[in-house]
CSV table of C-alpha atoms in Angstrom, one decimal:
chain,number,residue,atom,x,y,z
A,1,MET,CA,26.4,-16.7,25.5
A,2,SER,CA,25.1,-13.2,24.9
A,3,ALA,CA,24.2,-12.1,21.5
A,4,LEU,CA,25.6,-8.9,22.5
A,5,ALA,CA,29.4,-10.6,22.7
A,6,GLY,CA,29.2,-10.5,19.0
A,7,LYS,CA,29.4,-13.4,17.7
A,8,GLU,CA,25.9,-14.4,17.9
A,9,LEU,CA,23.7,-12.6,16.1
A,10,ARG,CA,19.9,-12.3,16.7
A,11,ILE,CA,17.4,-14.4,14.8
A,12,VAL,CA,14.0,-15.0,15.6
A,13,GLY,CA,11.9,-18.0,14.2
A,14,PHE,CA,8.3,-18.1,14.2
A,15,LEU,CA,7.5,-22.1,14.1
A,16,CYS,CA,4.2,-23.4,14.0
A,17,ASN,CA,2.5,-25.7,17.0
A,18,TRP,CA,1.9,-28.9,14.7
A,19,CYS,CA,5.3,-29.3,12.8
A,20,SER,CA,8.3,-27.1,12.9
A,21,TYR,CA,8.0,-26.6,16.5
A,22,GLY,CA,7.7,-30.1,16.6
A,23,GLY,CA,10.3,-30.7,14.2
A,24,ALA,CA,13.0,-28.7,16.3
A,25,ASP,CA,11.6,-30.7,19.3
A,26,THR,CA,12.6,-33.9,17.4
A,27,ALA,CA,16.0,-32.3,16.4
A,28,GLY,CA,16.8,-31.6,20.5
A,29,VAL,CA,15.9,-35.1,21.4
A,30,GLY,CA,17.7,-37.0,18.5
A,31,ARG,CA,20.4,-34.4,20.1
A,32,PHE,CA,21.4,-32.7,16.7
A,33,SER,CA,24.3,-30.2,17.2
A,34,GLN,CA,22.2,-26.7,15.8
A,35,PRO,CA,23.3,-22.9,16.2
A,36,THR,CA,22.0,-21.2,19.1
A,37,ASP,CA,21.2,-17.9,17.5
A,38,LEU,CA,17.7,-18.5,17.0
A,39,ARG,CA,15.1,-17.4,19.4
A,40,ILE,CA,11.6,-19.6,18.8
A,41,ILE,CA,8.6,-18.0,19.3
A,42,ARG,CA,5.7,-20.9,18.9
A,43,VAL,CA,2.6,-19.8,17.3
A,44,PRO,CA,-0.8,-22.1,16.3
A,45,CYS,CA,-0.1,-22.0,12.6
A,46,SER,CA,2.1,-20.4,9.9
A,47,GLY,CA,-1.4,-19.1,8.6
A,48,ARG,CA,-1.2,-17.0,12.3
A,49,ILE,CA,1.6,-15.0,11.2
A,50,ASN,CA,1.1,-11.7,9.7
A,51,PRO,CA,3.9,-10.0,7.7
A,52,LEU,CA,3.3,-7.1,10.3
A,53,PHE,CA,5.3,-10.0,12.9
A,54,VAL,CA,8.4,-10.0,10.6
A,55,ALA,CA,8.3,-6.4,9.8
A,56,LYS,CA,8.1,-5.4,13.3
A,57,THR,CA,11.1,-7.8,14.1
A,58,LEU,CA,13.3,-6.9,11.4
A,59,LEU,CA,12.9,-3.4,12.4
A,60,SER,CA,13.5,-3.8,16.2
A,61,GLY,CA,16.6,-5.0,15.6
A,62,ALA,CA,16.7,-8.8,14.7
A,63,ASP,CA,19.4,-9.8,12.0
A,64,GLY,CA,17.0,-12.2,10.6
A,65,VAL,CA,13.6,-13.7,10.9
A,66,LEU,CA,12.8,-17.4,9.7
A,67,VAL,CA,9.4,-18.7,9.6
A,68,SER,CA,8.8,-22.6,9.3
A,69,GLY,CA,5.3,-24.2,8.9
A,70,CYS,CA,3.7,-27.4,8.2
A,71,HIS,CA,4.3,-28.8,4.5
A,72,PRO,CA,1.7,-27.3,2.3
A,73,ARG,CA,-1.4,-29.5,2.1
A,74,ASP,CA,0.0,-31.1,5.6
A,75,CYS,CA,-1.6,-28.3,7.6
A,76,HIS,CA,-3.5,-29.0,11.0
A,77,TYR,CA,-6.0,-26.1,10.2
A,78,ALA,CA,-6.2,-27.4,6.3
A,79,GLU,CA,-5.6,-24.0,4.5
A,80,GLY,CA,-3.4,-21.9,7.1
A,81,ASN,CA,0.1,-22.3,5.3
A,82,PHE,CA,-1.6,-21.8,1.9
A,83,TYR,CA,-2.5,-18.3,2.8
A,84,ALA,CA,1.0,-17.8,4.9
A,85,ARG,CA,2.5,-18.8,1.5
A,86,ARG,CA,1.1,-16.1,-0.5
A,87,ARG,CA,1.5,-13.5,2.0
A,88,LEU,CA,5.2,-14.2,3.2
A,89,GLU,CA,6.1,-14.5,-0.7
A,90,VAL,CA,4.5,-11.0,-1.5
A,91,PHE,CA,6.5,-9.5,1.6
A,92,LYS,CA,9.8,-11.1,0.8
A,93,ARG,CA,9.3,-9.3,-2.3
A,94,LEU,CA,8.6,-5.9,-0.4
A,95,LEU,CA,12.2,-6.3,1.3
A,96,PRO,CA,14.4,-5.1,-1.5
A,97,THR,CA,12.4,-1.6,-1.8
A,98,MET,CA,12.6,-1.1,2.1
A,99,GLY,CA,16.1,-1.2,2.0
A,100,ILE,CA,16.5,-4.5,3.6
A,101,ASP,CA,18.1,-7.5,2.5
A,102,PRO,CA,15.4,-10.3,0.9
A,103,ASP,CA,17.8,-13.0,2.4
A,104,ARG,CA,17.3,-12.0,5.8
A,105,PHE,CA,14.0,-13.4,5.9
A,106,GLU,CA,13.0,-16.8,4.8
A,107,TYR,CA,10.0,-18.8,5.3
A,108,THR,CA,10.1,-22.8,4.9
A,109,TRP,CA,8.3,-26.0,5.6
A,110,VAL,CA,9.3,-28.6,8.5
A,111,SER,CA,7.0,-31.4,9.6
A,112,ALA,CA,7.0,-32.6,13.2
A,113,SER,CA,9.2,-35.7,12.3
A,114,GLU,CA,11.8,-34.1,10.3
A,115,GLY,CA,14.3,-33.4,13.0
A,116,GLN,CA,16.9,-33.7,10.4
A,117,ARG,CA,15.5,-31.2,8.0
A,118,TRP,CA,15.5,-28.8,10.9
A,119,GLN,CA,18.9,-28.9,11.5
A,120,LYS,CA,19.7,-28.3,7.8
A,121,VAL,CA,17.3,-25.4,7.9
A,122,VAL,CA,18.3,-23.3,11.0
A,123,THR,CA,22.1,-24.3,10.2
A,124,THR,CA,21.8,-23.0,6.7
A,125,PHE,CA,20.1,-20.0,7.6
A,126,THR,CA,22.3,-19.0,10.9
A,127,GLU,CA,25.0,-19.2,7.9
A,128,GLN,CA,23.1,-16.7,5.4
A,129,ILE,CA,22.6,-14.6,8.4
A,130,HIS,CA,26.3,-14.6,9.3
A,131,LYS,CA,27.2,-13.9,5.9
A,132,LEU,CA,25.1,-10.8,5.7
A,133,GLY,CA,26.5,-9.6,9.3
A,134,PRO,CA,24.4,-7.2,11.5
A,135,ALA,CA,21.3,-6.0,10.0
A,136,PRO,CA,21.4,-1.9,9.7
A,137,ARG,CA,19.4,-0.3,12.5
A,138,PHE,CA,17.4,2.7,13.2
A,139,GLY,CA,19.5,4.9,16.2
A,140,LEU,CA,17.9,5.8,19.8
A,141,ALA,CA,14.6,7.5,19.3
A,142,HIS,CA,15.9,11.0,19.9
A,143,GLU,CA,18.9,10.3,17.5
A,144,GLN,CA,16.2,9.1,14.7
A,145,ASN,CA,14.7,12.3,14.3
A,146,PRO,CA,17.0,15.3,13.6
A,147,ALA,CA,14.3,18.0,14.8
A,148,THR,CA,14.1,16.2,18.3
A,149,ALA,CA,17.8,15.5,18.0
A,150,ALA,CA,19.3,18.8,17.8
A,151,ALA,CA,16.9,19.9,21.0
A,152,CYS,CA,18.4,17.5,22.9
B,1,MET,CA,-22.5,20.3,-25.0
B,2,THR,CA,-20.0,19.9,-22.6
B,3,ILE,CA,-18.6,17.1,-20.8
B,4,LEU,CA,-19.4,19.3,-17.4
B,5,THR,CA,-22.9,20.4,-18.7
B,6,GLN,CA,-23.9,16.7,-19.8
B,7,LEU,CA,-23.2,15.5,-16.4
B,8,LYS,CA,-24.7,18.3,-14.5
B,9,GLU,CA,-28.0,17.0,-16.5
B,10,GLN,CA,-27.2,13.4,-15.7
B,11,ILE,CA,-26.7,14.1,-12.0
B,12,THR,CA,-29.8,16.4,-11.5
B,13,ALA,CA,-32.1,13.9,-13.4
B,14,GLN,CA,-31.2,11.0,-10.9
B,15,LEU,CA,-30.9,13.1,-7.9
B,16,PRO,CA,-34.4,12.9,-6.4
B,17,LYS,CA,-33.2,8.8,-6.0
B,18,LEU,CA,-30.3,9.4,-4.1
B,19,ASP,CA,-29.2,10.6,-1.1
B,20,MET,CA,-26.3,12.4,-2.0
B,21,VAL,CA,-23.8,12.5,-5.3
B,22,ILE,CA,-20.2,13.4,-4.5
B,23,GLY,CA,-18.3,15.2,-6.9
B,24,TRP,CA,-16.0,18.4,-6.8
B,25,GLU,CA,-16.1,21.8,-6.3
B,26,ARG,CA,-13.8,25.0,-6.3
B,27,GLY,CA,-11.8,25.0,-2.9
B,28,TYR,CA,-10.7,27.8,-0.8
B,29,ASP,CA,-8.6,29.2,-3.7
B,30,ALA,CA,-8.5,28.7,-7.1
B,31,LEU,CA,-5.9,25.7,-7.3
B,32,HIS,CA,-7.7,23.5,-4.9
B,33,ALA,CA,-10.6,22.0,-5.6
B,34,THR,CA,-12.4,20.3,-2.7
B,35,PRO,CA,-14.9,17.5,-2.2
B,36,LEU,CA,-18.8,18.4,-3.2
B,37,PHE,CA,-21.4,16.9,-1.6
B,38,MET,CA,-24.5,17.5,-3.6
B,39,ARG,CA,-28.0,16.9,-2.3
B,40,SER,CA,-29.9,19.8,-4.2
B,41,VAL,CA,-30.4,21.4,-7.7
B,42,GLU,CA,-28.4,24.2,-6.5
B,43,ASP,CA,-25.5,22.2,-5.4
B,44,VAL,CA,-24.9,20.5,-8.8
B,45,GLU,CA,-24.3,23.7,-10.0
B,46,ARG,CA,-21.2,24.3,-8.2
B,47,LEU,CA,-19.6,21.0,-9.8
B,48,GLN,CA,-16.1,21.1,-11.4
B,49,ILE,CA,-14.4,18.6,-13.3
B,50,GLY,CA,-10.9,18.9,-14.9
B,51,PRO,CA,-6.8,19.0,-13.8
B,52,LEU,CA,-7.7,20.1,-10.4
B,53,ALA,CA,-10.6,17.5,-9.5
B,54,VAL,CA,-7.9,15.5,-7.6
B,55,HIS,CA,-9.7,13.6,-4.9
B,56,ASN,CA,-10.8,10.1,-5.0
B,57,THR,CA,-14.5,10.4,-4.5
B,58,ALA,CA,-14.9,6.8,-3.7
B,59,THR,CA,-12.9,7.1,-0.4
B,60,TYR,CA,-16.3,8.2,1.3
B,61,LEU,CA,-18.2,5.2,0.0
B,62,THR,CA,-17.9,2.5,3.0
B,63,GLY,CA,-18.6,5.5,5.5
B,64,LEU,CA,-21.7,6.1,3.8
B,65,LYS,CA,-23.0,2.4,3.5
B,66,ASN,CA,-26.5,2.9,4.0
B,67,LYS,CA,-27.3,5.5,2.1
B,68,LYS,CA,-27.7,5.7,-1.8
B,69,VAL,CA,-24.9,7.7,-3.1
B,70,GLY,CA,-23.8,8.9,-6.3
B,71,LEU,CA,-20.1,9.2,-7.4
B,72,VAL,CA,-18.3,11.1,-10.1
B,73,VAL,CA,-15.6,9.4,-11.1
B,74,LYS,CA,-12.4,9.5,-13.0
B,75,GLY,CA,-10.9,6.4,-14.3
B,76,CYS,CA,-8.8,5.4,-10.9
B,77,ASP,CA,-11.7,6.4,-8.7
B,78,SER,CA,-14.1,3.7,-10.3
B,79,ARG,CA,-11.1,1.4,-9.7
B,80,ALA,CA,-11.7,2.0,-6.4
B,81,VAL,CA,-15.3,1.4,-6.4
B,82,ILE,CA,-14.6,-2.0,-8.5
B,83,GLN,CA,-12.0,-3.0,-5.9
B,84,LEU,CA,-14.7,-2.1,-3.1
B,85,GLN,CA,-17.5,-4.2,-4.6
B,86,GLN,CA,-15.0,-7.0,-5.3
B,87,GLU,CA,-14.1,-7.2,-1.5
B,88,GLY,CA,-17.6,-7.1,-0.8
B,89,LEU,CA,-17.3,-3.5,1.1
B,90,ILE,CA,-20.1,-1.7,-0.6
B,91,ASN,CA,-23.8,-2.6,-2.2
B,92,ARG,CA,-23.1,-1.8,-5.8
B,93,GLU,CA,-27.0,-1.6,-6.0
B,94,ASN,CA,-26.5,1.3,-3.5
B,95,VAL,CA,-24.1,3.5,-5.6
B,96,VAL,CA,-24.6,5.2,-9.0
B,97,VAL,CA,-21.8,6.2,-11.1
B,98,PHE,CA,-20.9,9.1,-13.0
B,99,GLY,CA,-18.2,8.4,-15.4
B,100,PHE,CA,-16.4,10.8,-17.7
B,101,PRO,CA,-13.0,11.1,-19.5
B,102,CYS,CA,-10.4,12.4,-17.6
B,103,ASP,CA,-7.2,14.1,-19.2
B,104,GLY,CA,-5.3,13.8,-15.7
B,105,VAL,CA,-4.8,15.7,-12.8
B,106,VAL,CA,-2.4,18.3,-11.6
B,107,ASP,CA,0.4,17.5,-9.3
B,108,LEU,CA,0.3,20.6,-6.7
B,109,THR,CA,3.7,19.5,-5.5
B,110,LYS,CA,5.0,19.3,-8.9
B,111,LEU,CA,3.5,22.7,-9.7
B,112,ARG,CA,4.9,24.5,-6.8
B,113,HIS,CA,8.5,22.9,-8.0
B,114,HIS,CA,7.4,24.7,-11.3
B,115,ILE,CA,6.3,28.2,-10.4
B,116,GLY,CA,7.3,28.8,-6.8
B,117,ASP,CA,4.6,29.4,-4.0
B,118,ILE,CA,1.2,28.7,-5.4
B,119,GLY,CA,-0.6,30.6,-2.8
B,120,ARG,CA,0.2,33.5,-5.3
B,121,VAL,CA,-2.5,32.0,-8.3
B,122,LYS,CA,-5.6,34.0,-8.2
B,123,GLU,CA,-7.3,32.4,-11.4
B,124,VAL,CA,-7.1,29.1,-13.0
B,125,LYS,CA,-8.2,28.1,-16.6
B,126,ALA,CA,-7.3,24.8,-17.3
B,127,SER,CA,-7.8,23.4,-20.8
B,128,SER,CA,-6.9,19.9,-22.3
B,129,SER,CA,-3.4,20.7,-22.8
B,130,GLU,CA,-2.5,23.9,-20.5
B,131,LEU,CA,-3.3,25.6,-17.1
B,132,GLN,CA,-3.6,29.1,-17.6
B,133,LEU,CA,-2.5,31.2,-14.5
B,134,THR,CA,-3.1,34.2,-13.2
B,135,LEU,CA,-0.7,35.3,-10.5
B,136,ASP,CA,1.1,38.6,-9.5
B,137,GLY,CA,-1.6,40.2,-11.9
B,138,GLN,CA,0.1,38.8,-14.5
B,139,GLU,CA,-0.8,35.7,-17.1
B,140,GLN,CA,1.2,32.7,-16.8
B,141,GLN,CA,1.0,29.2,-19.2
B,142,VAL,CA,2.1,26.2,-17.6
B,143,THR,CA,1.6,23.0,-20.0
B,144,LEU,CA,-0.5,20.4,-18.4
B,145,ALA,CA,1.9,17.6,-19.2
B,146,ASP,CA,4.8,19.1,-16.7
B,147,VAL,CA,2.5,19.1,-13.9
B,148,LEU,CA,0.6,16.2,-14.1
B,149,ALA,CA,0.6,13.7,-11.6
B,150,ASP,CA,3.0,10.5,-12.4
B,151,LYS,CA,0.1,8.1,-12.0
B,152,CYS,CA,-1.5,10.0,-14.8
B,153,THR,CA,1.4,10.1,-17.6
B,154,ARG,CA,1.1,6.2,-17.2
B,155,CYS,CA,-2.7,6.1,-16.7
B,156,ARG,CA,-4.0,2.9,-18.3
B,157,PHE,CA,-7.7,3.7,-17.4
B,158,PRO,CA,-8.8,7.1,-18.0
B,159,ASN,CA,-12.4,6.4,-18.7
B,160,ALA,CA,-14.2,5.3,-15.9
B,161,LEU,CA,-14.2,1.5,-15.7
B,162,VAL,CA,-17.6,1.1,-14.3
B,163,HIS,CA,-20.3,3.3,-14.8
B,164,ASP,CA,-24.0,4.0,-14.9
B,165,HIS,CA,-24.3,7.1,-16.9
B,166,PHE,CA,-21.3,8.2,-19.1
B,167,ALA,CA,-20.9,12.0,-20.3
B,168,GLY,CA,-18.7,12.8,-23.1
B,169,ALA,CA,-16.7,10.3,-25.6
B,170,PRO,CA,-14.1,8.0,-23.8
B,171,ARG,CA,-10.7,8.9,-24.3
B,172,GLU,CA,-7.5,7.1,-25.5
B,173,ALA,CA,-5.3,5.9,-22.4
B,174,HIS,CA,-2.3,7.7,-21.8
B,175,ALA,CA,-0.3,4.5,-21.9
B,176,ALA,CA,-0.8,0.9,-23.0
B,177,SER,CA,1.1,-0.8,-20.6
B,178,ASP,CA,3.0,0.0,-16.8
B,179,ASP,CA,6.5,-1.2,-16.8
B,180,TYR,CA,7.4,0.1,-13.2
B,181,ALA,CA,10.4,1.8,-14.5
B,182,ASP,CA,10.4,3.9,-11.6
B,183,VAL,CA,10.3,0.7,-9.2
B,184,GLN,CA,13.1,-0.3,-11.3
B,185,ALA,CA,15.0,2.9,-10.9
B,186,PHE,CA,14.7,2.8,-7.2
B,187,GLU,CA,16.2,-0.7,-6.6
B,188,SER,CA,19.0,0.2,-8.9
B,189,GLN,CA,20.7,2.2,-6.0
B,190,PRO,CA,22.6,0.0,-3.2
B,191,LEU,CA,20.3,-1.6,-0.4
B,192,GLU,CA,22.0,0.8,2.2
B,193,ALA,CA,21.2,3.8,0.0
B,194,ARG,CA,17.3,2.8,0.0
B,195,PHE,CA,17.3,2.0,3.6
B,196,GLU,CA,18.8,5.7,4.4
B,197,HIS,CA,16.3,6.9,1.9
B,198,TRP,CA,13.2,5.8,3.6
B,199,LYS,CA,14.9,6.5,7.1
B,200,GLN,CA,15.1,10.1,6.1
B,201,GLU,CA,11.9,10.3,4.3
B,202,MET,CA,10.3,9.1,7.6
B,203,SER,CA,12.1,11.2,9.6
B,204,ARG,CA,9.7,13.7,8.2
B,205,CYS,CA,6.6,12.0,8.8
B,206,ILE,CA,4.1,13.9,11.3
B,207,ARG,CA,2.0,11.0,12.2
B,208,CYS,CA,-0.8,12.5,10.9
B,209,TYR,CA,-2.7,9.7,9.0
B,210,ALA,CA,-3.7,11.8,5.9
B,211,CYS,CA,-2.2,8.7,3.8
B,212,ARG,CA,-4.7,6.4,5.6
B,213,ASN,CA,-7.7,8.4,5.9
B,214,ALA,CA,-7.4,9.6,2.0
B,215,CYS,CA,-7.1,5.8,1.0
B,216,PRO,CA,-10.1,4.6,-0.5
B,217,MET,CA,-9.2,1.1,0.6
B,218,CYS,CA,-8.2,1.9,4.1
B,219,VAL,CA,-11.6,0.3,5.4
B,220,CYS,CA,-10.5,-0.9,9.1
B,221,ARG,CA,-11.8,2.8,11.1
B,222,ASP,CA,-11.6,2.3,14.5
B,223,HIS,CA,-9.5,-0.9,14.1
B,224,CYS,CA,-6.5,0.4,12.5
B,225,VAL,CA,-3.4,-1.2,13.9
B,226,ALA,CA,-1.9,2.5,14.4
B,227,GLN,CA,-4.1,3.5,17.0
B,228,SER,CA,-5.0,0.2,18.5
B,229,ARG,CA,-3.5,-0.5,22.1
B,230,ASP,CA,-5.3,-4.1,22.0
B,231,PRO,CA,-2.8,-5.3,20.5
B,232,HIS,CA,-0.2,-2.4,20.7
B,233,TRP,CA,1.6,-3.1,17.8
B,234,VAL,CA,2.6,0.3,16.9
B,235,THR,CA,3.8,2.6,19.8
B,236,GLN,CA,3.1,6.3,20.2
B,237,GLU,CA,6.5,7.2,20.0
B,238,ASP,CA,7.8,9.5,17.3
B,239,ALA,CA,10.2,7.4,16.0
B,240,VAL,CA,11.5,6.6,12.6
B,241,ARG,CA,10.8,2.9,13.1
B,242,GLU,CA,7.3,3.4,14.3
B,243,LYS,CA,6.2,5.7,11.5
B,244,TRP,CA,8.2,3.3,9.0
B,245,LEU,CA,6.4,0.6,10.7
B,246,PHE,CA,3.2,1.8,9.9
B,247,GLN,CA,3.7,2.7,6.2
B,248,VAL,CA,5.2,-1.2,5.9
B,249,ILE,CA,1.7,-2.6,7.0
B,250,HIS,CA,-0.1,0.0,5.3
B,251,ALA,CA,1.5,-1.1,2.1
B,252,MET,CA,1.1,-4.9,2.8
B,253,HIS,CA,-2.7,-4.4,3.7
B,254,LEU,CA,-3.3,-2.7,0.1
B,255,ALA,CA,-0.9,-5.9,-1.5
B,256,GLY,CA,-3.1,-6.9,-4.2
B,257,ARG,CA,-5.5,-4.1,-3.4
B,258,CYS,CA,-4.3,-0.7,-4.4
B,259,VAL,CA,-5.8,0.9,-7.3
B,260,GLU,CA,-3.0,3.4,-7.5
B,261,CYS,CA,-5.2,6.2,-7.1
B,262,GLY,CA,-2.4,8.3,-5.6
B,263,GLU,CA,-4.2,10.0,-2.6
B,264,CYS,CA,-1.8,8.6,-0.1
B,265,GLN,CA,1.3,10.5,-1.7
B,266,ARG,CA,-1.2,13.4,-2.4
B,267,ALA,CA,-2.7,13.9,1.0
B,268,CYS,CA,0.5,13.7,2.8
B,269,PRO,CA,1.7,17.3,4.2
B,270,VAL,CA,5.1,16.6,3.7
B,271,ASP,CA,5.5,15.1,0.6
B,272,ILE,CA,6.8,12.0,1.0
B,273,PRO,CA,6.8,9.2,-1.9
B,274,ILE,CA,4.9,6.7,-0.3
B,275,LEU,CA,3.3,5.3,-3.3
B,276,ALA,CA,6.6,3.7,-4.3
B,277,LEU,CA,6.0,1.0,-1.9
B,278,LYS,CA,2.5,0.4,-2.9
B,279,ARG,CA,3.9,0.2,-6.8
B,280,LYS,CA,6.6,-2.2,-5.7
B,281,LEU,CA,3.8,-4.4,-4.1
B,282,ASN,CA,1.6,-4.0,-7.3
B,283,LYS,CA,4.7,-4.9,-9.5
B,284,GLU,CA,5.3,-8.3,-7.6
B,285,ILE,CA,1.5,-9.1,-7.3
B,286,LYS,CA,1.2,-8.6,-11.4
B,287,GLU,CA,4.3,-10.6,-11.5
B,288,VAL,CA,3.3,-13.6,-9.3
B,289,PHE,CA,-0.3,-13.6,-9.3
B,290,ASN,CA,-1.5,-11.7,-12.7
B,291,HIS,CA,-3.5,-9.8,-11.0
B,292,ASP,CA,-4.5,-6.2,-11.3
B,293,ALA,CA,-6.4,-4.5,-8.4
B,294,GLY,CA,-9.7,-2.7,-9.4
B,295,VAL,CA,-10.3,-3.9,-13.0
B,296,ASP,CA,-12.7,-7.0,-12.9
B,297,PRO,CA,-15.5,-7.0,-10.1
B,298,ASN,CA,-15.6,-10.6,-10.2
B,299,ALA,CA,-11.8,-11.4,-9.2
B,300,ILE,CA,-10.7,-12.1,-5.8
B,301,PRO,CA,-7.9,-10.2,-4.4
B,302,PRO,CA,-4.9,-12.9,-4.5
B,303,LEU,CA,-4.3,-12.5,-0.6
B,304,LEU,CA,-7.4,-13.1,0.3
B,305,SER,CA,-7.3,-16.9,-2.4
B,306,PHE,CA,-4.5,-19.2,-2.8
B,307,GLN,CA,-3.8,-22.0,-4.9
B,308,VAL,CA,-2.9,-25.4,-3.8
B,309,GLU,CA,-0.2,-25.3,-6.5
B,310,GLU,CA,1.2,-22.0,-6.9
B,311,GLU,CA,2.6,-21.5,-10.2
B,312,ASN,CA,4.9,-18.7,-9.6
B,313,ILE,CA,5.8,-19.1,-6.1
B,314,ASN,CA,9.3,-20.9,-5.8
B,315,GLU,CA,9.0,-23.4,-2.8
B,316,ARG,CA,12.0,-22.5,-0.6
B,317,GLY,CA,13.8,-25.8,-0.8
B,318,TRP,CA,17.0,-24.6,0.6
């Protein structure tokens, strides 16, 4: 089913290689049913996630962004997710001023063995995004700029 | 002895030991000051301070890393010096700071709204409470409080927080605390209105990057994400999305570091109110980490450190 058909929304998930990606895999191996709106991008660590990734994703037409990493204190690189936690929290708090609903972005922790928890996280988040509906979007490039729009 | 003559004396005394001292002088017209790089005693004579000396002199520091530089600073400029020192971006031993009590600076955009075309102003005399303008052959008084930059009306640190030399007597702060009323007022609008606001504002952006160049904390130089092609995060398109993305990144890069000198907004040729974003982040940083940027040289910027148990971050258990 295509996202464009209207029933699905575009949700992007950044998952850390060591925990949450494994957790999602565990959920798959366990054949837990999950919503299919989420597209997963695997990153080495949640500490790798620059808020820029999330900003770019949201501004480029995603309806929601989910970041998931190892539980604090369980990081494969010892302290990556501690930094991530601070950065992502600050970024989430910036969203209301940007005019984007802060509920469109969540970060959470899922370990490799927590297939059940992954199922819960992804279901809850997808429901939350469906409640919000499609995100406000920028028009096409030439529609965005009144000056160039007049020239077209 | 006025503060200015006292400053000039102090600078003249230190100049032989320094490569240059950065201050302000009269620019291309009476209203615009311009940064002054004093290398000789004659240059010191041209020094001007007062409500038109708006530029943040600390902006040049990272580009002059290996020189011995003197800086004439207002309160907000001194916070930038502290912040740069805090992050190890400058060597404090190479910097000599000349502080003075600041009465606030004029926001020329506000003045334009007040008197119309500011190009007509031929002469300006500034006192601590008003500006006396000569325009169209007539004199006109403008109360300083009407045209003061917003940052000055809520300024908590009018005196240089760090200084090696201080001219004049320290003055009282304009405000005891900052309640971020402007941020709250903006956020009382519906989400769609806020989104549209930025869409409108950013559509005027000409991508000149004056905001970045004027920012004392923007230190990436040739590696700026706005121009980097590897990785190519921001494209060359003149689309609102790209401009807006750049501003969001700029704000995030300044989270916990921005000293609210307002240079980004002042330098903007199309008057986009981008300081609002940085104000918002500073409000949140204050709430979550109880941190003020550029106050304590020994503090650590909150996004460059962490605590195993965060006191004010709610672990998202949903």
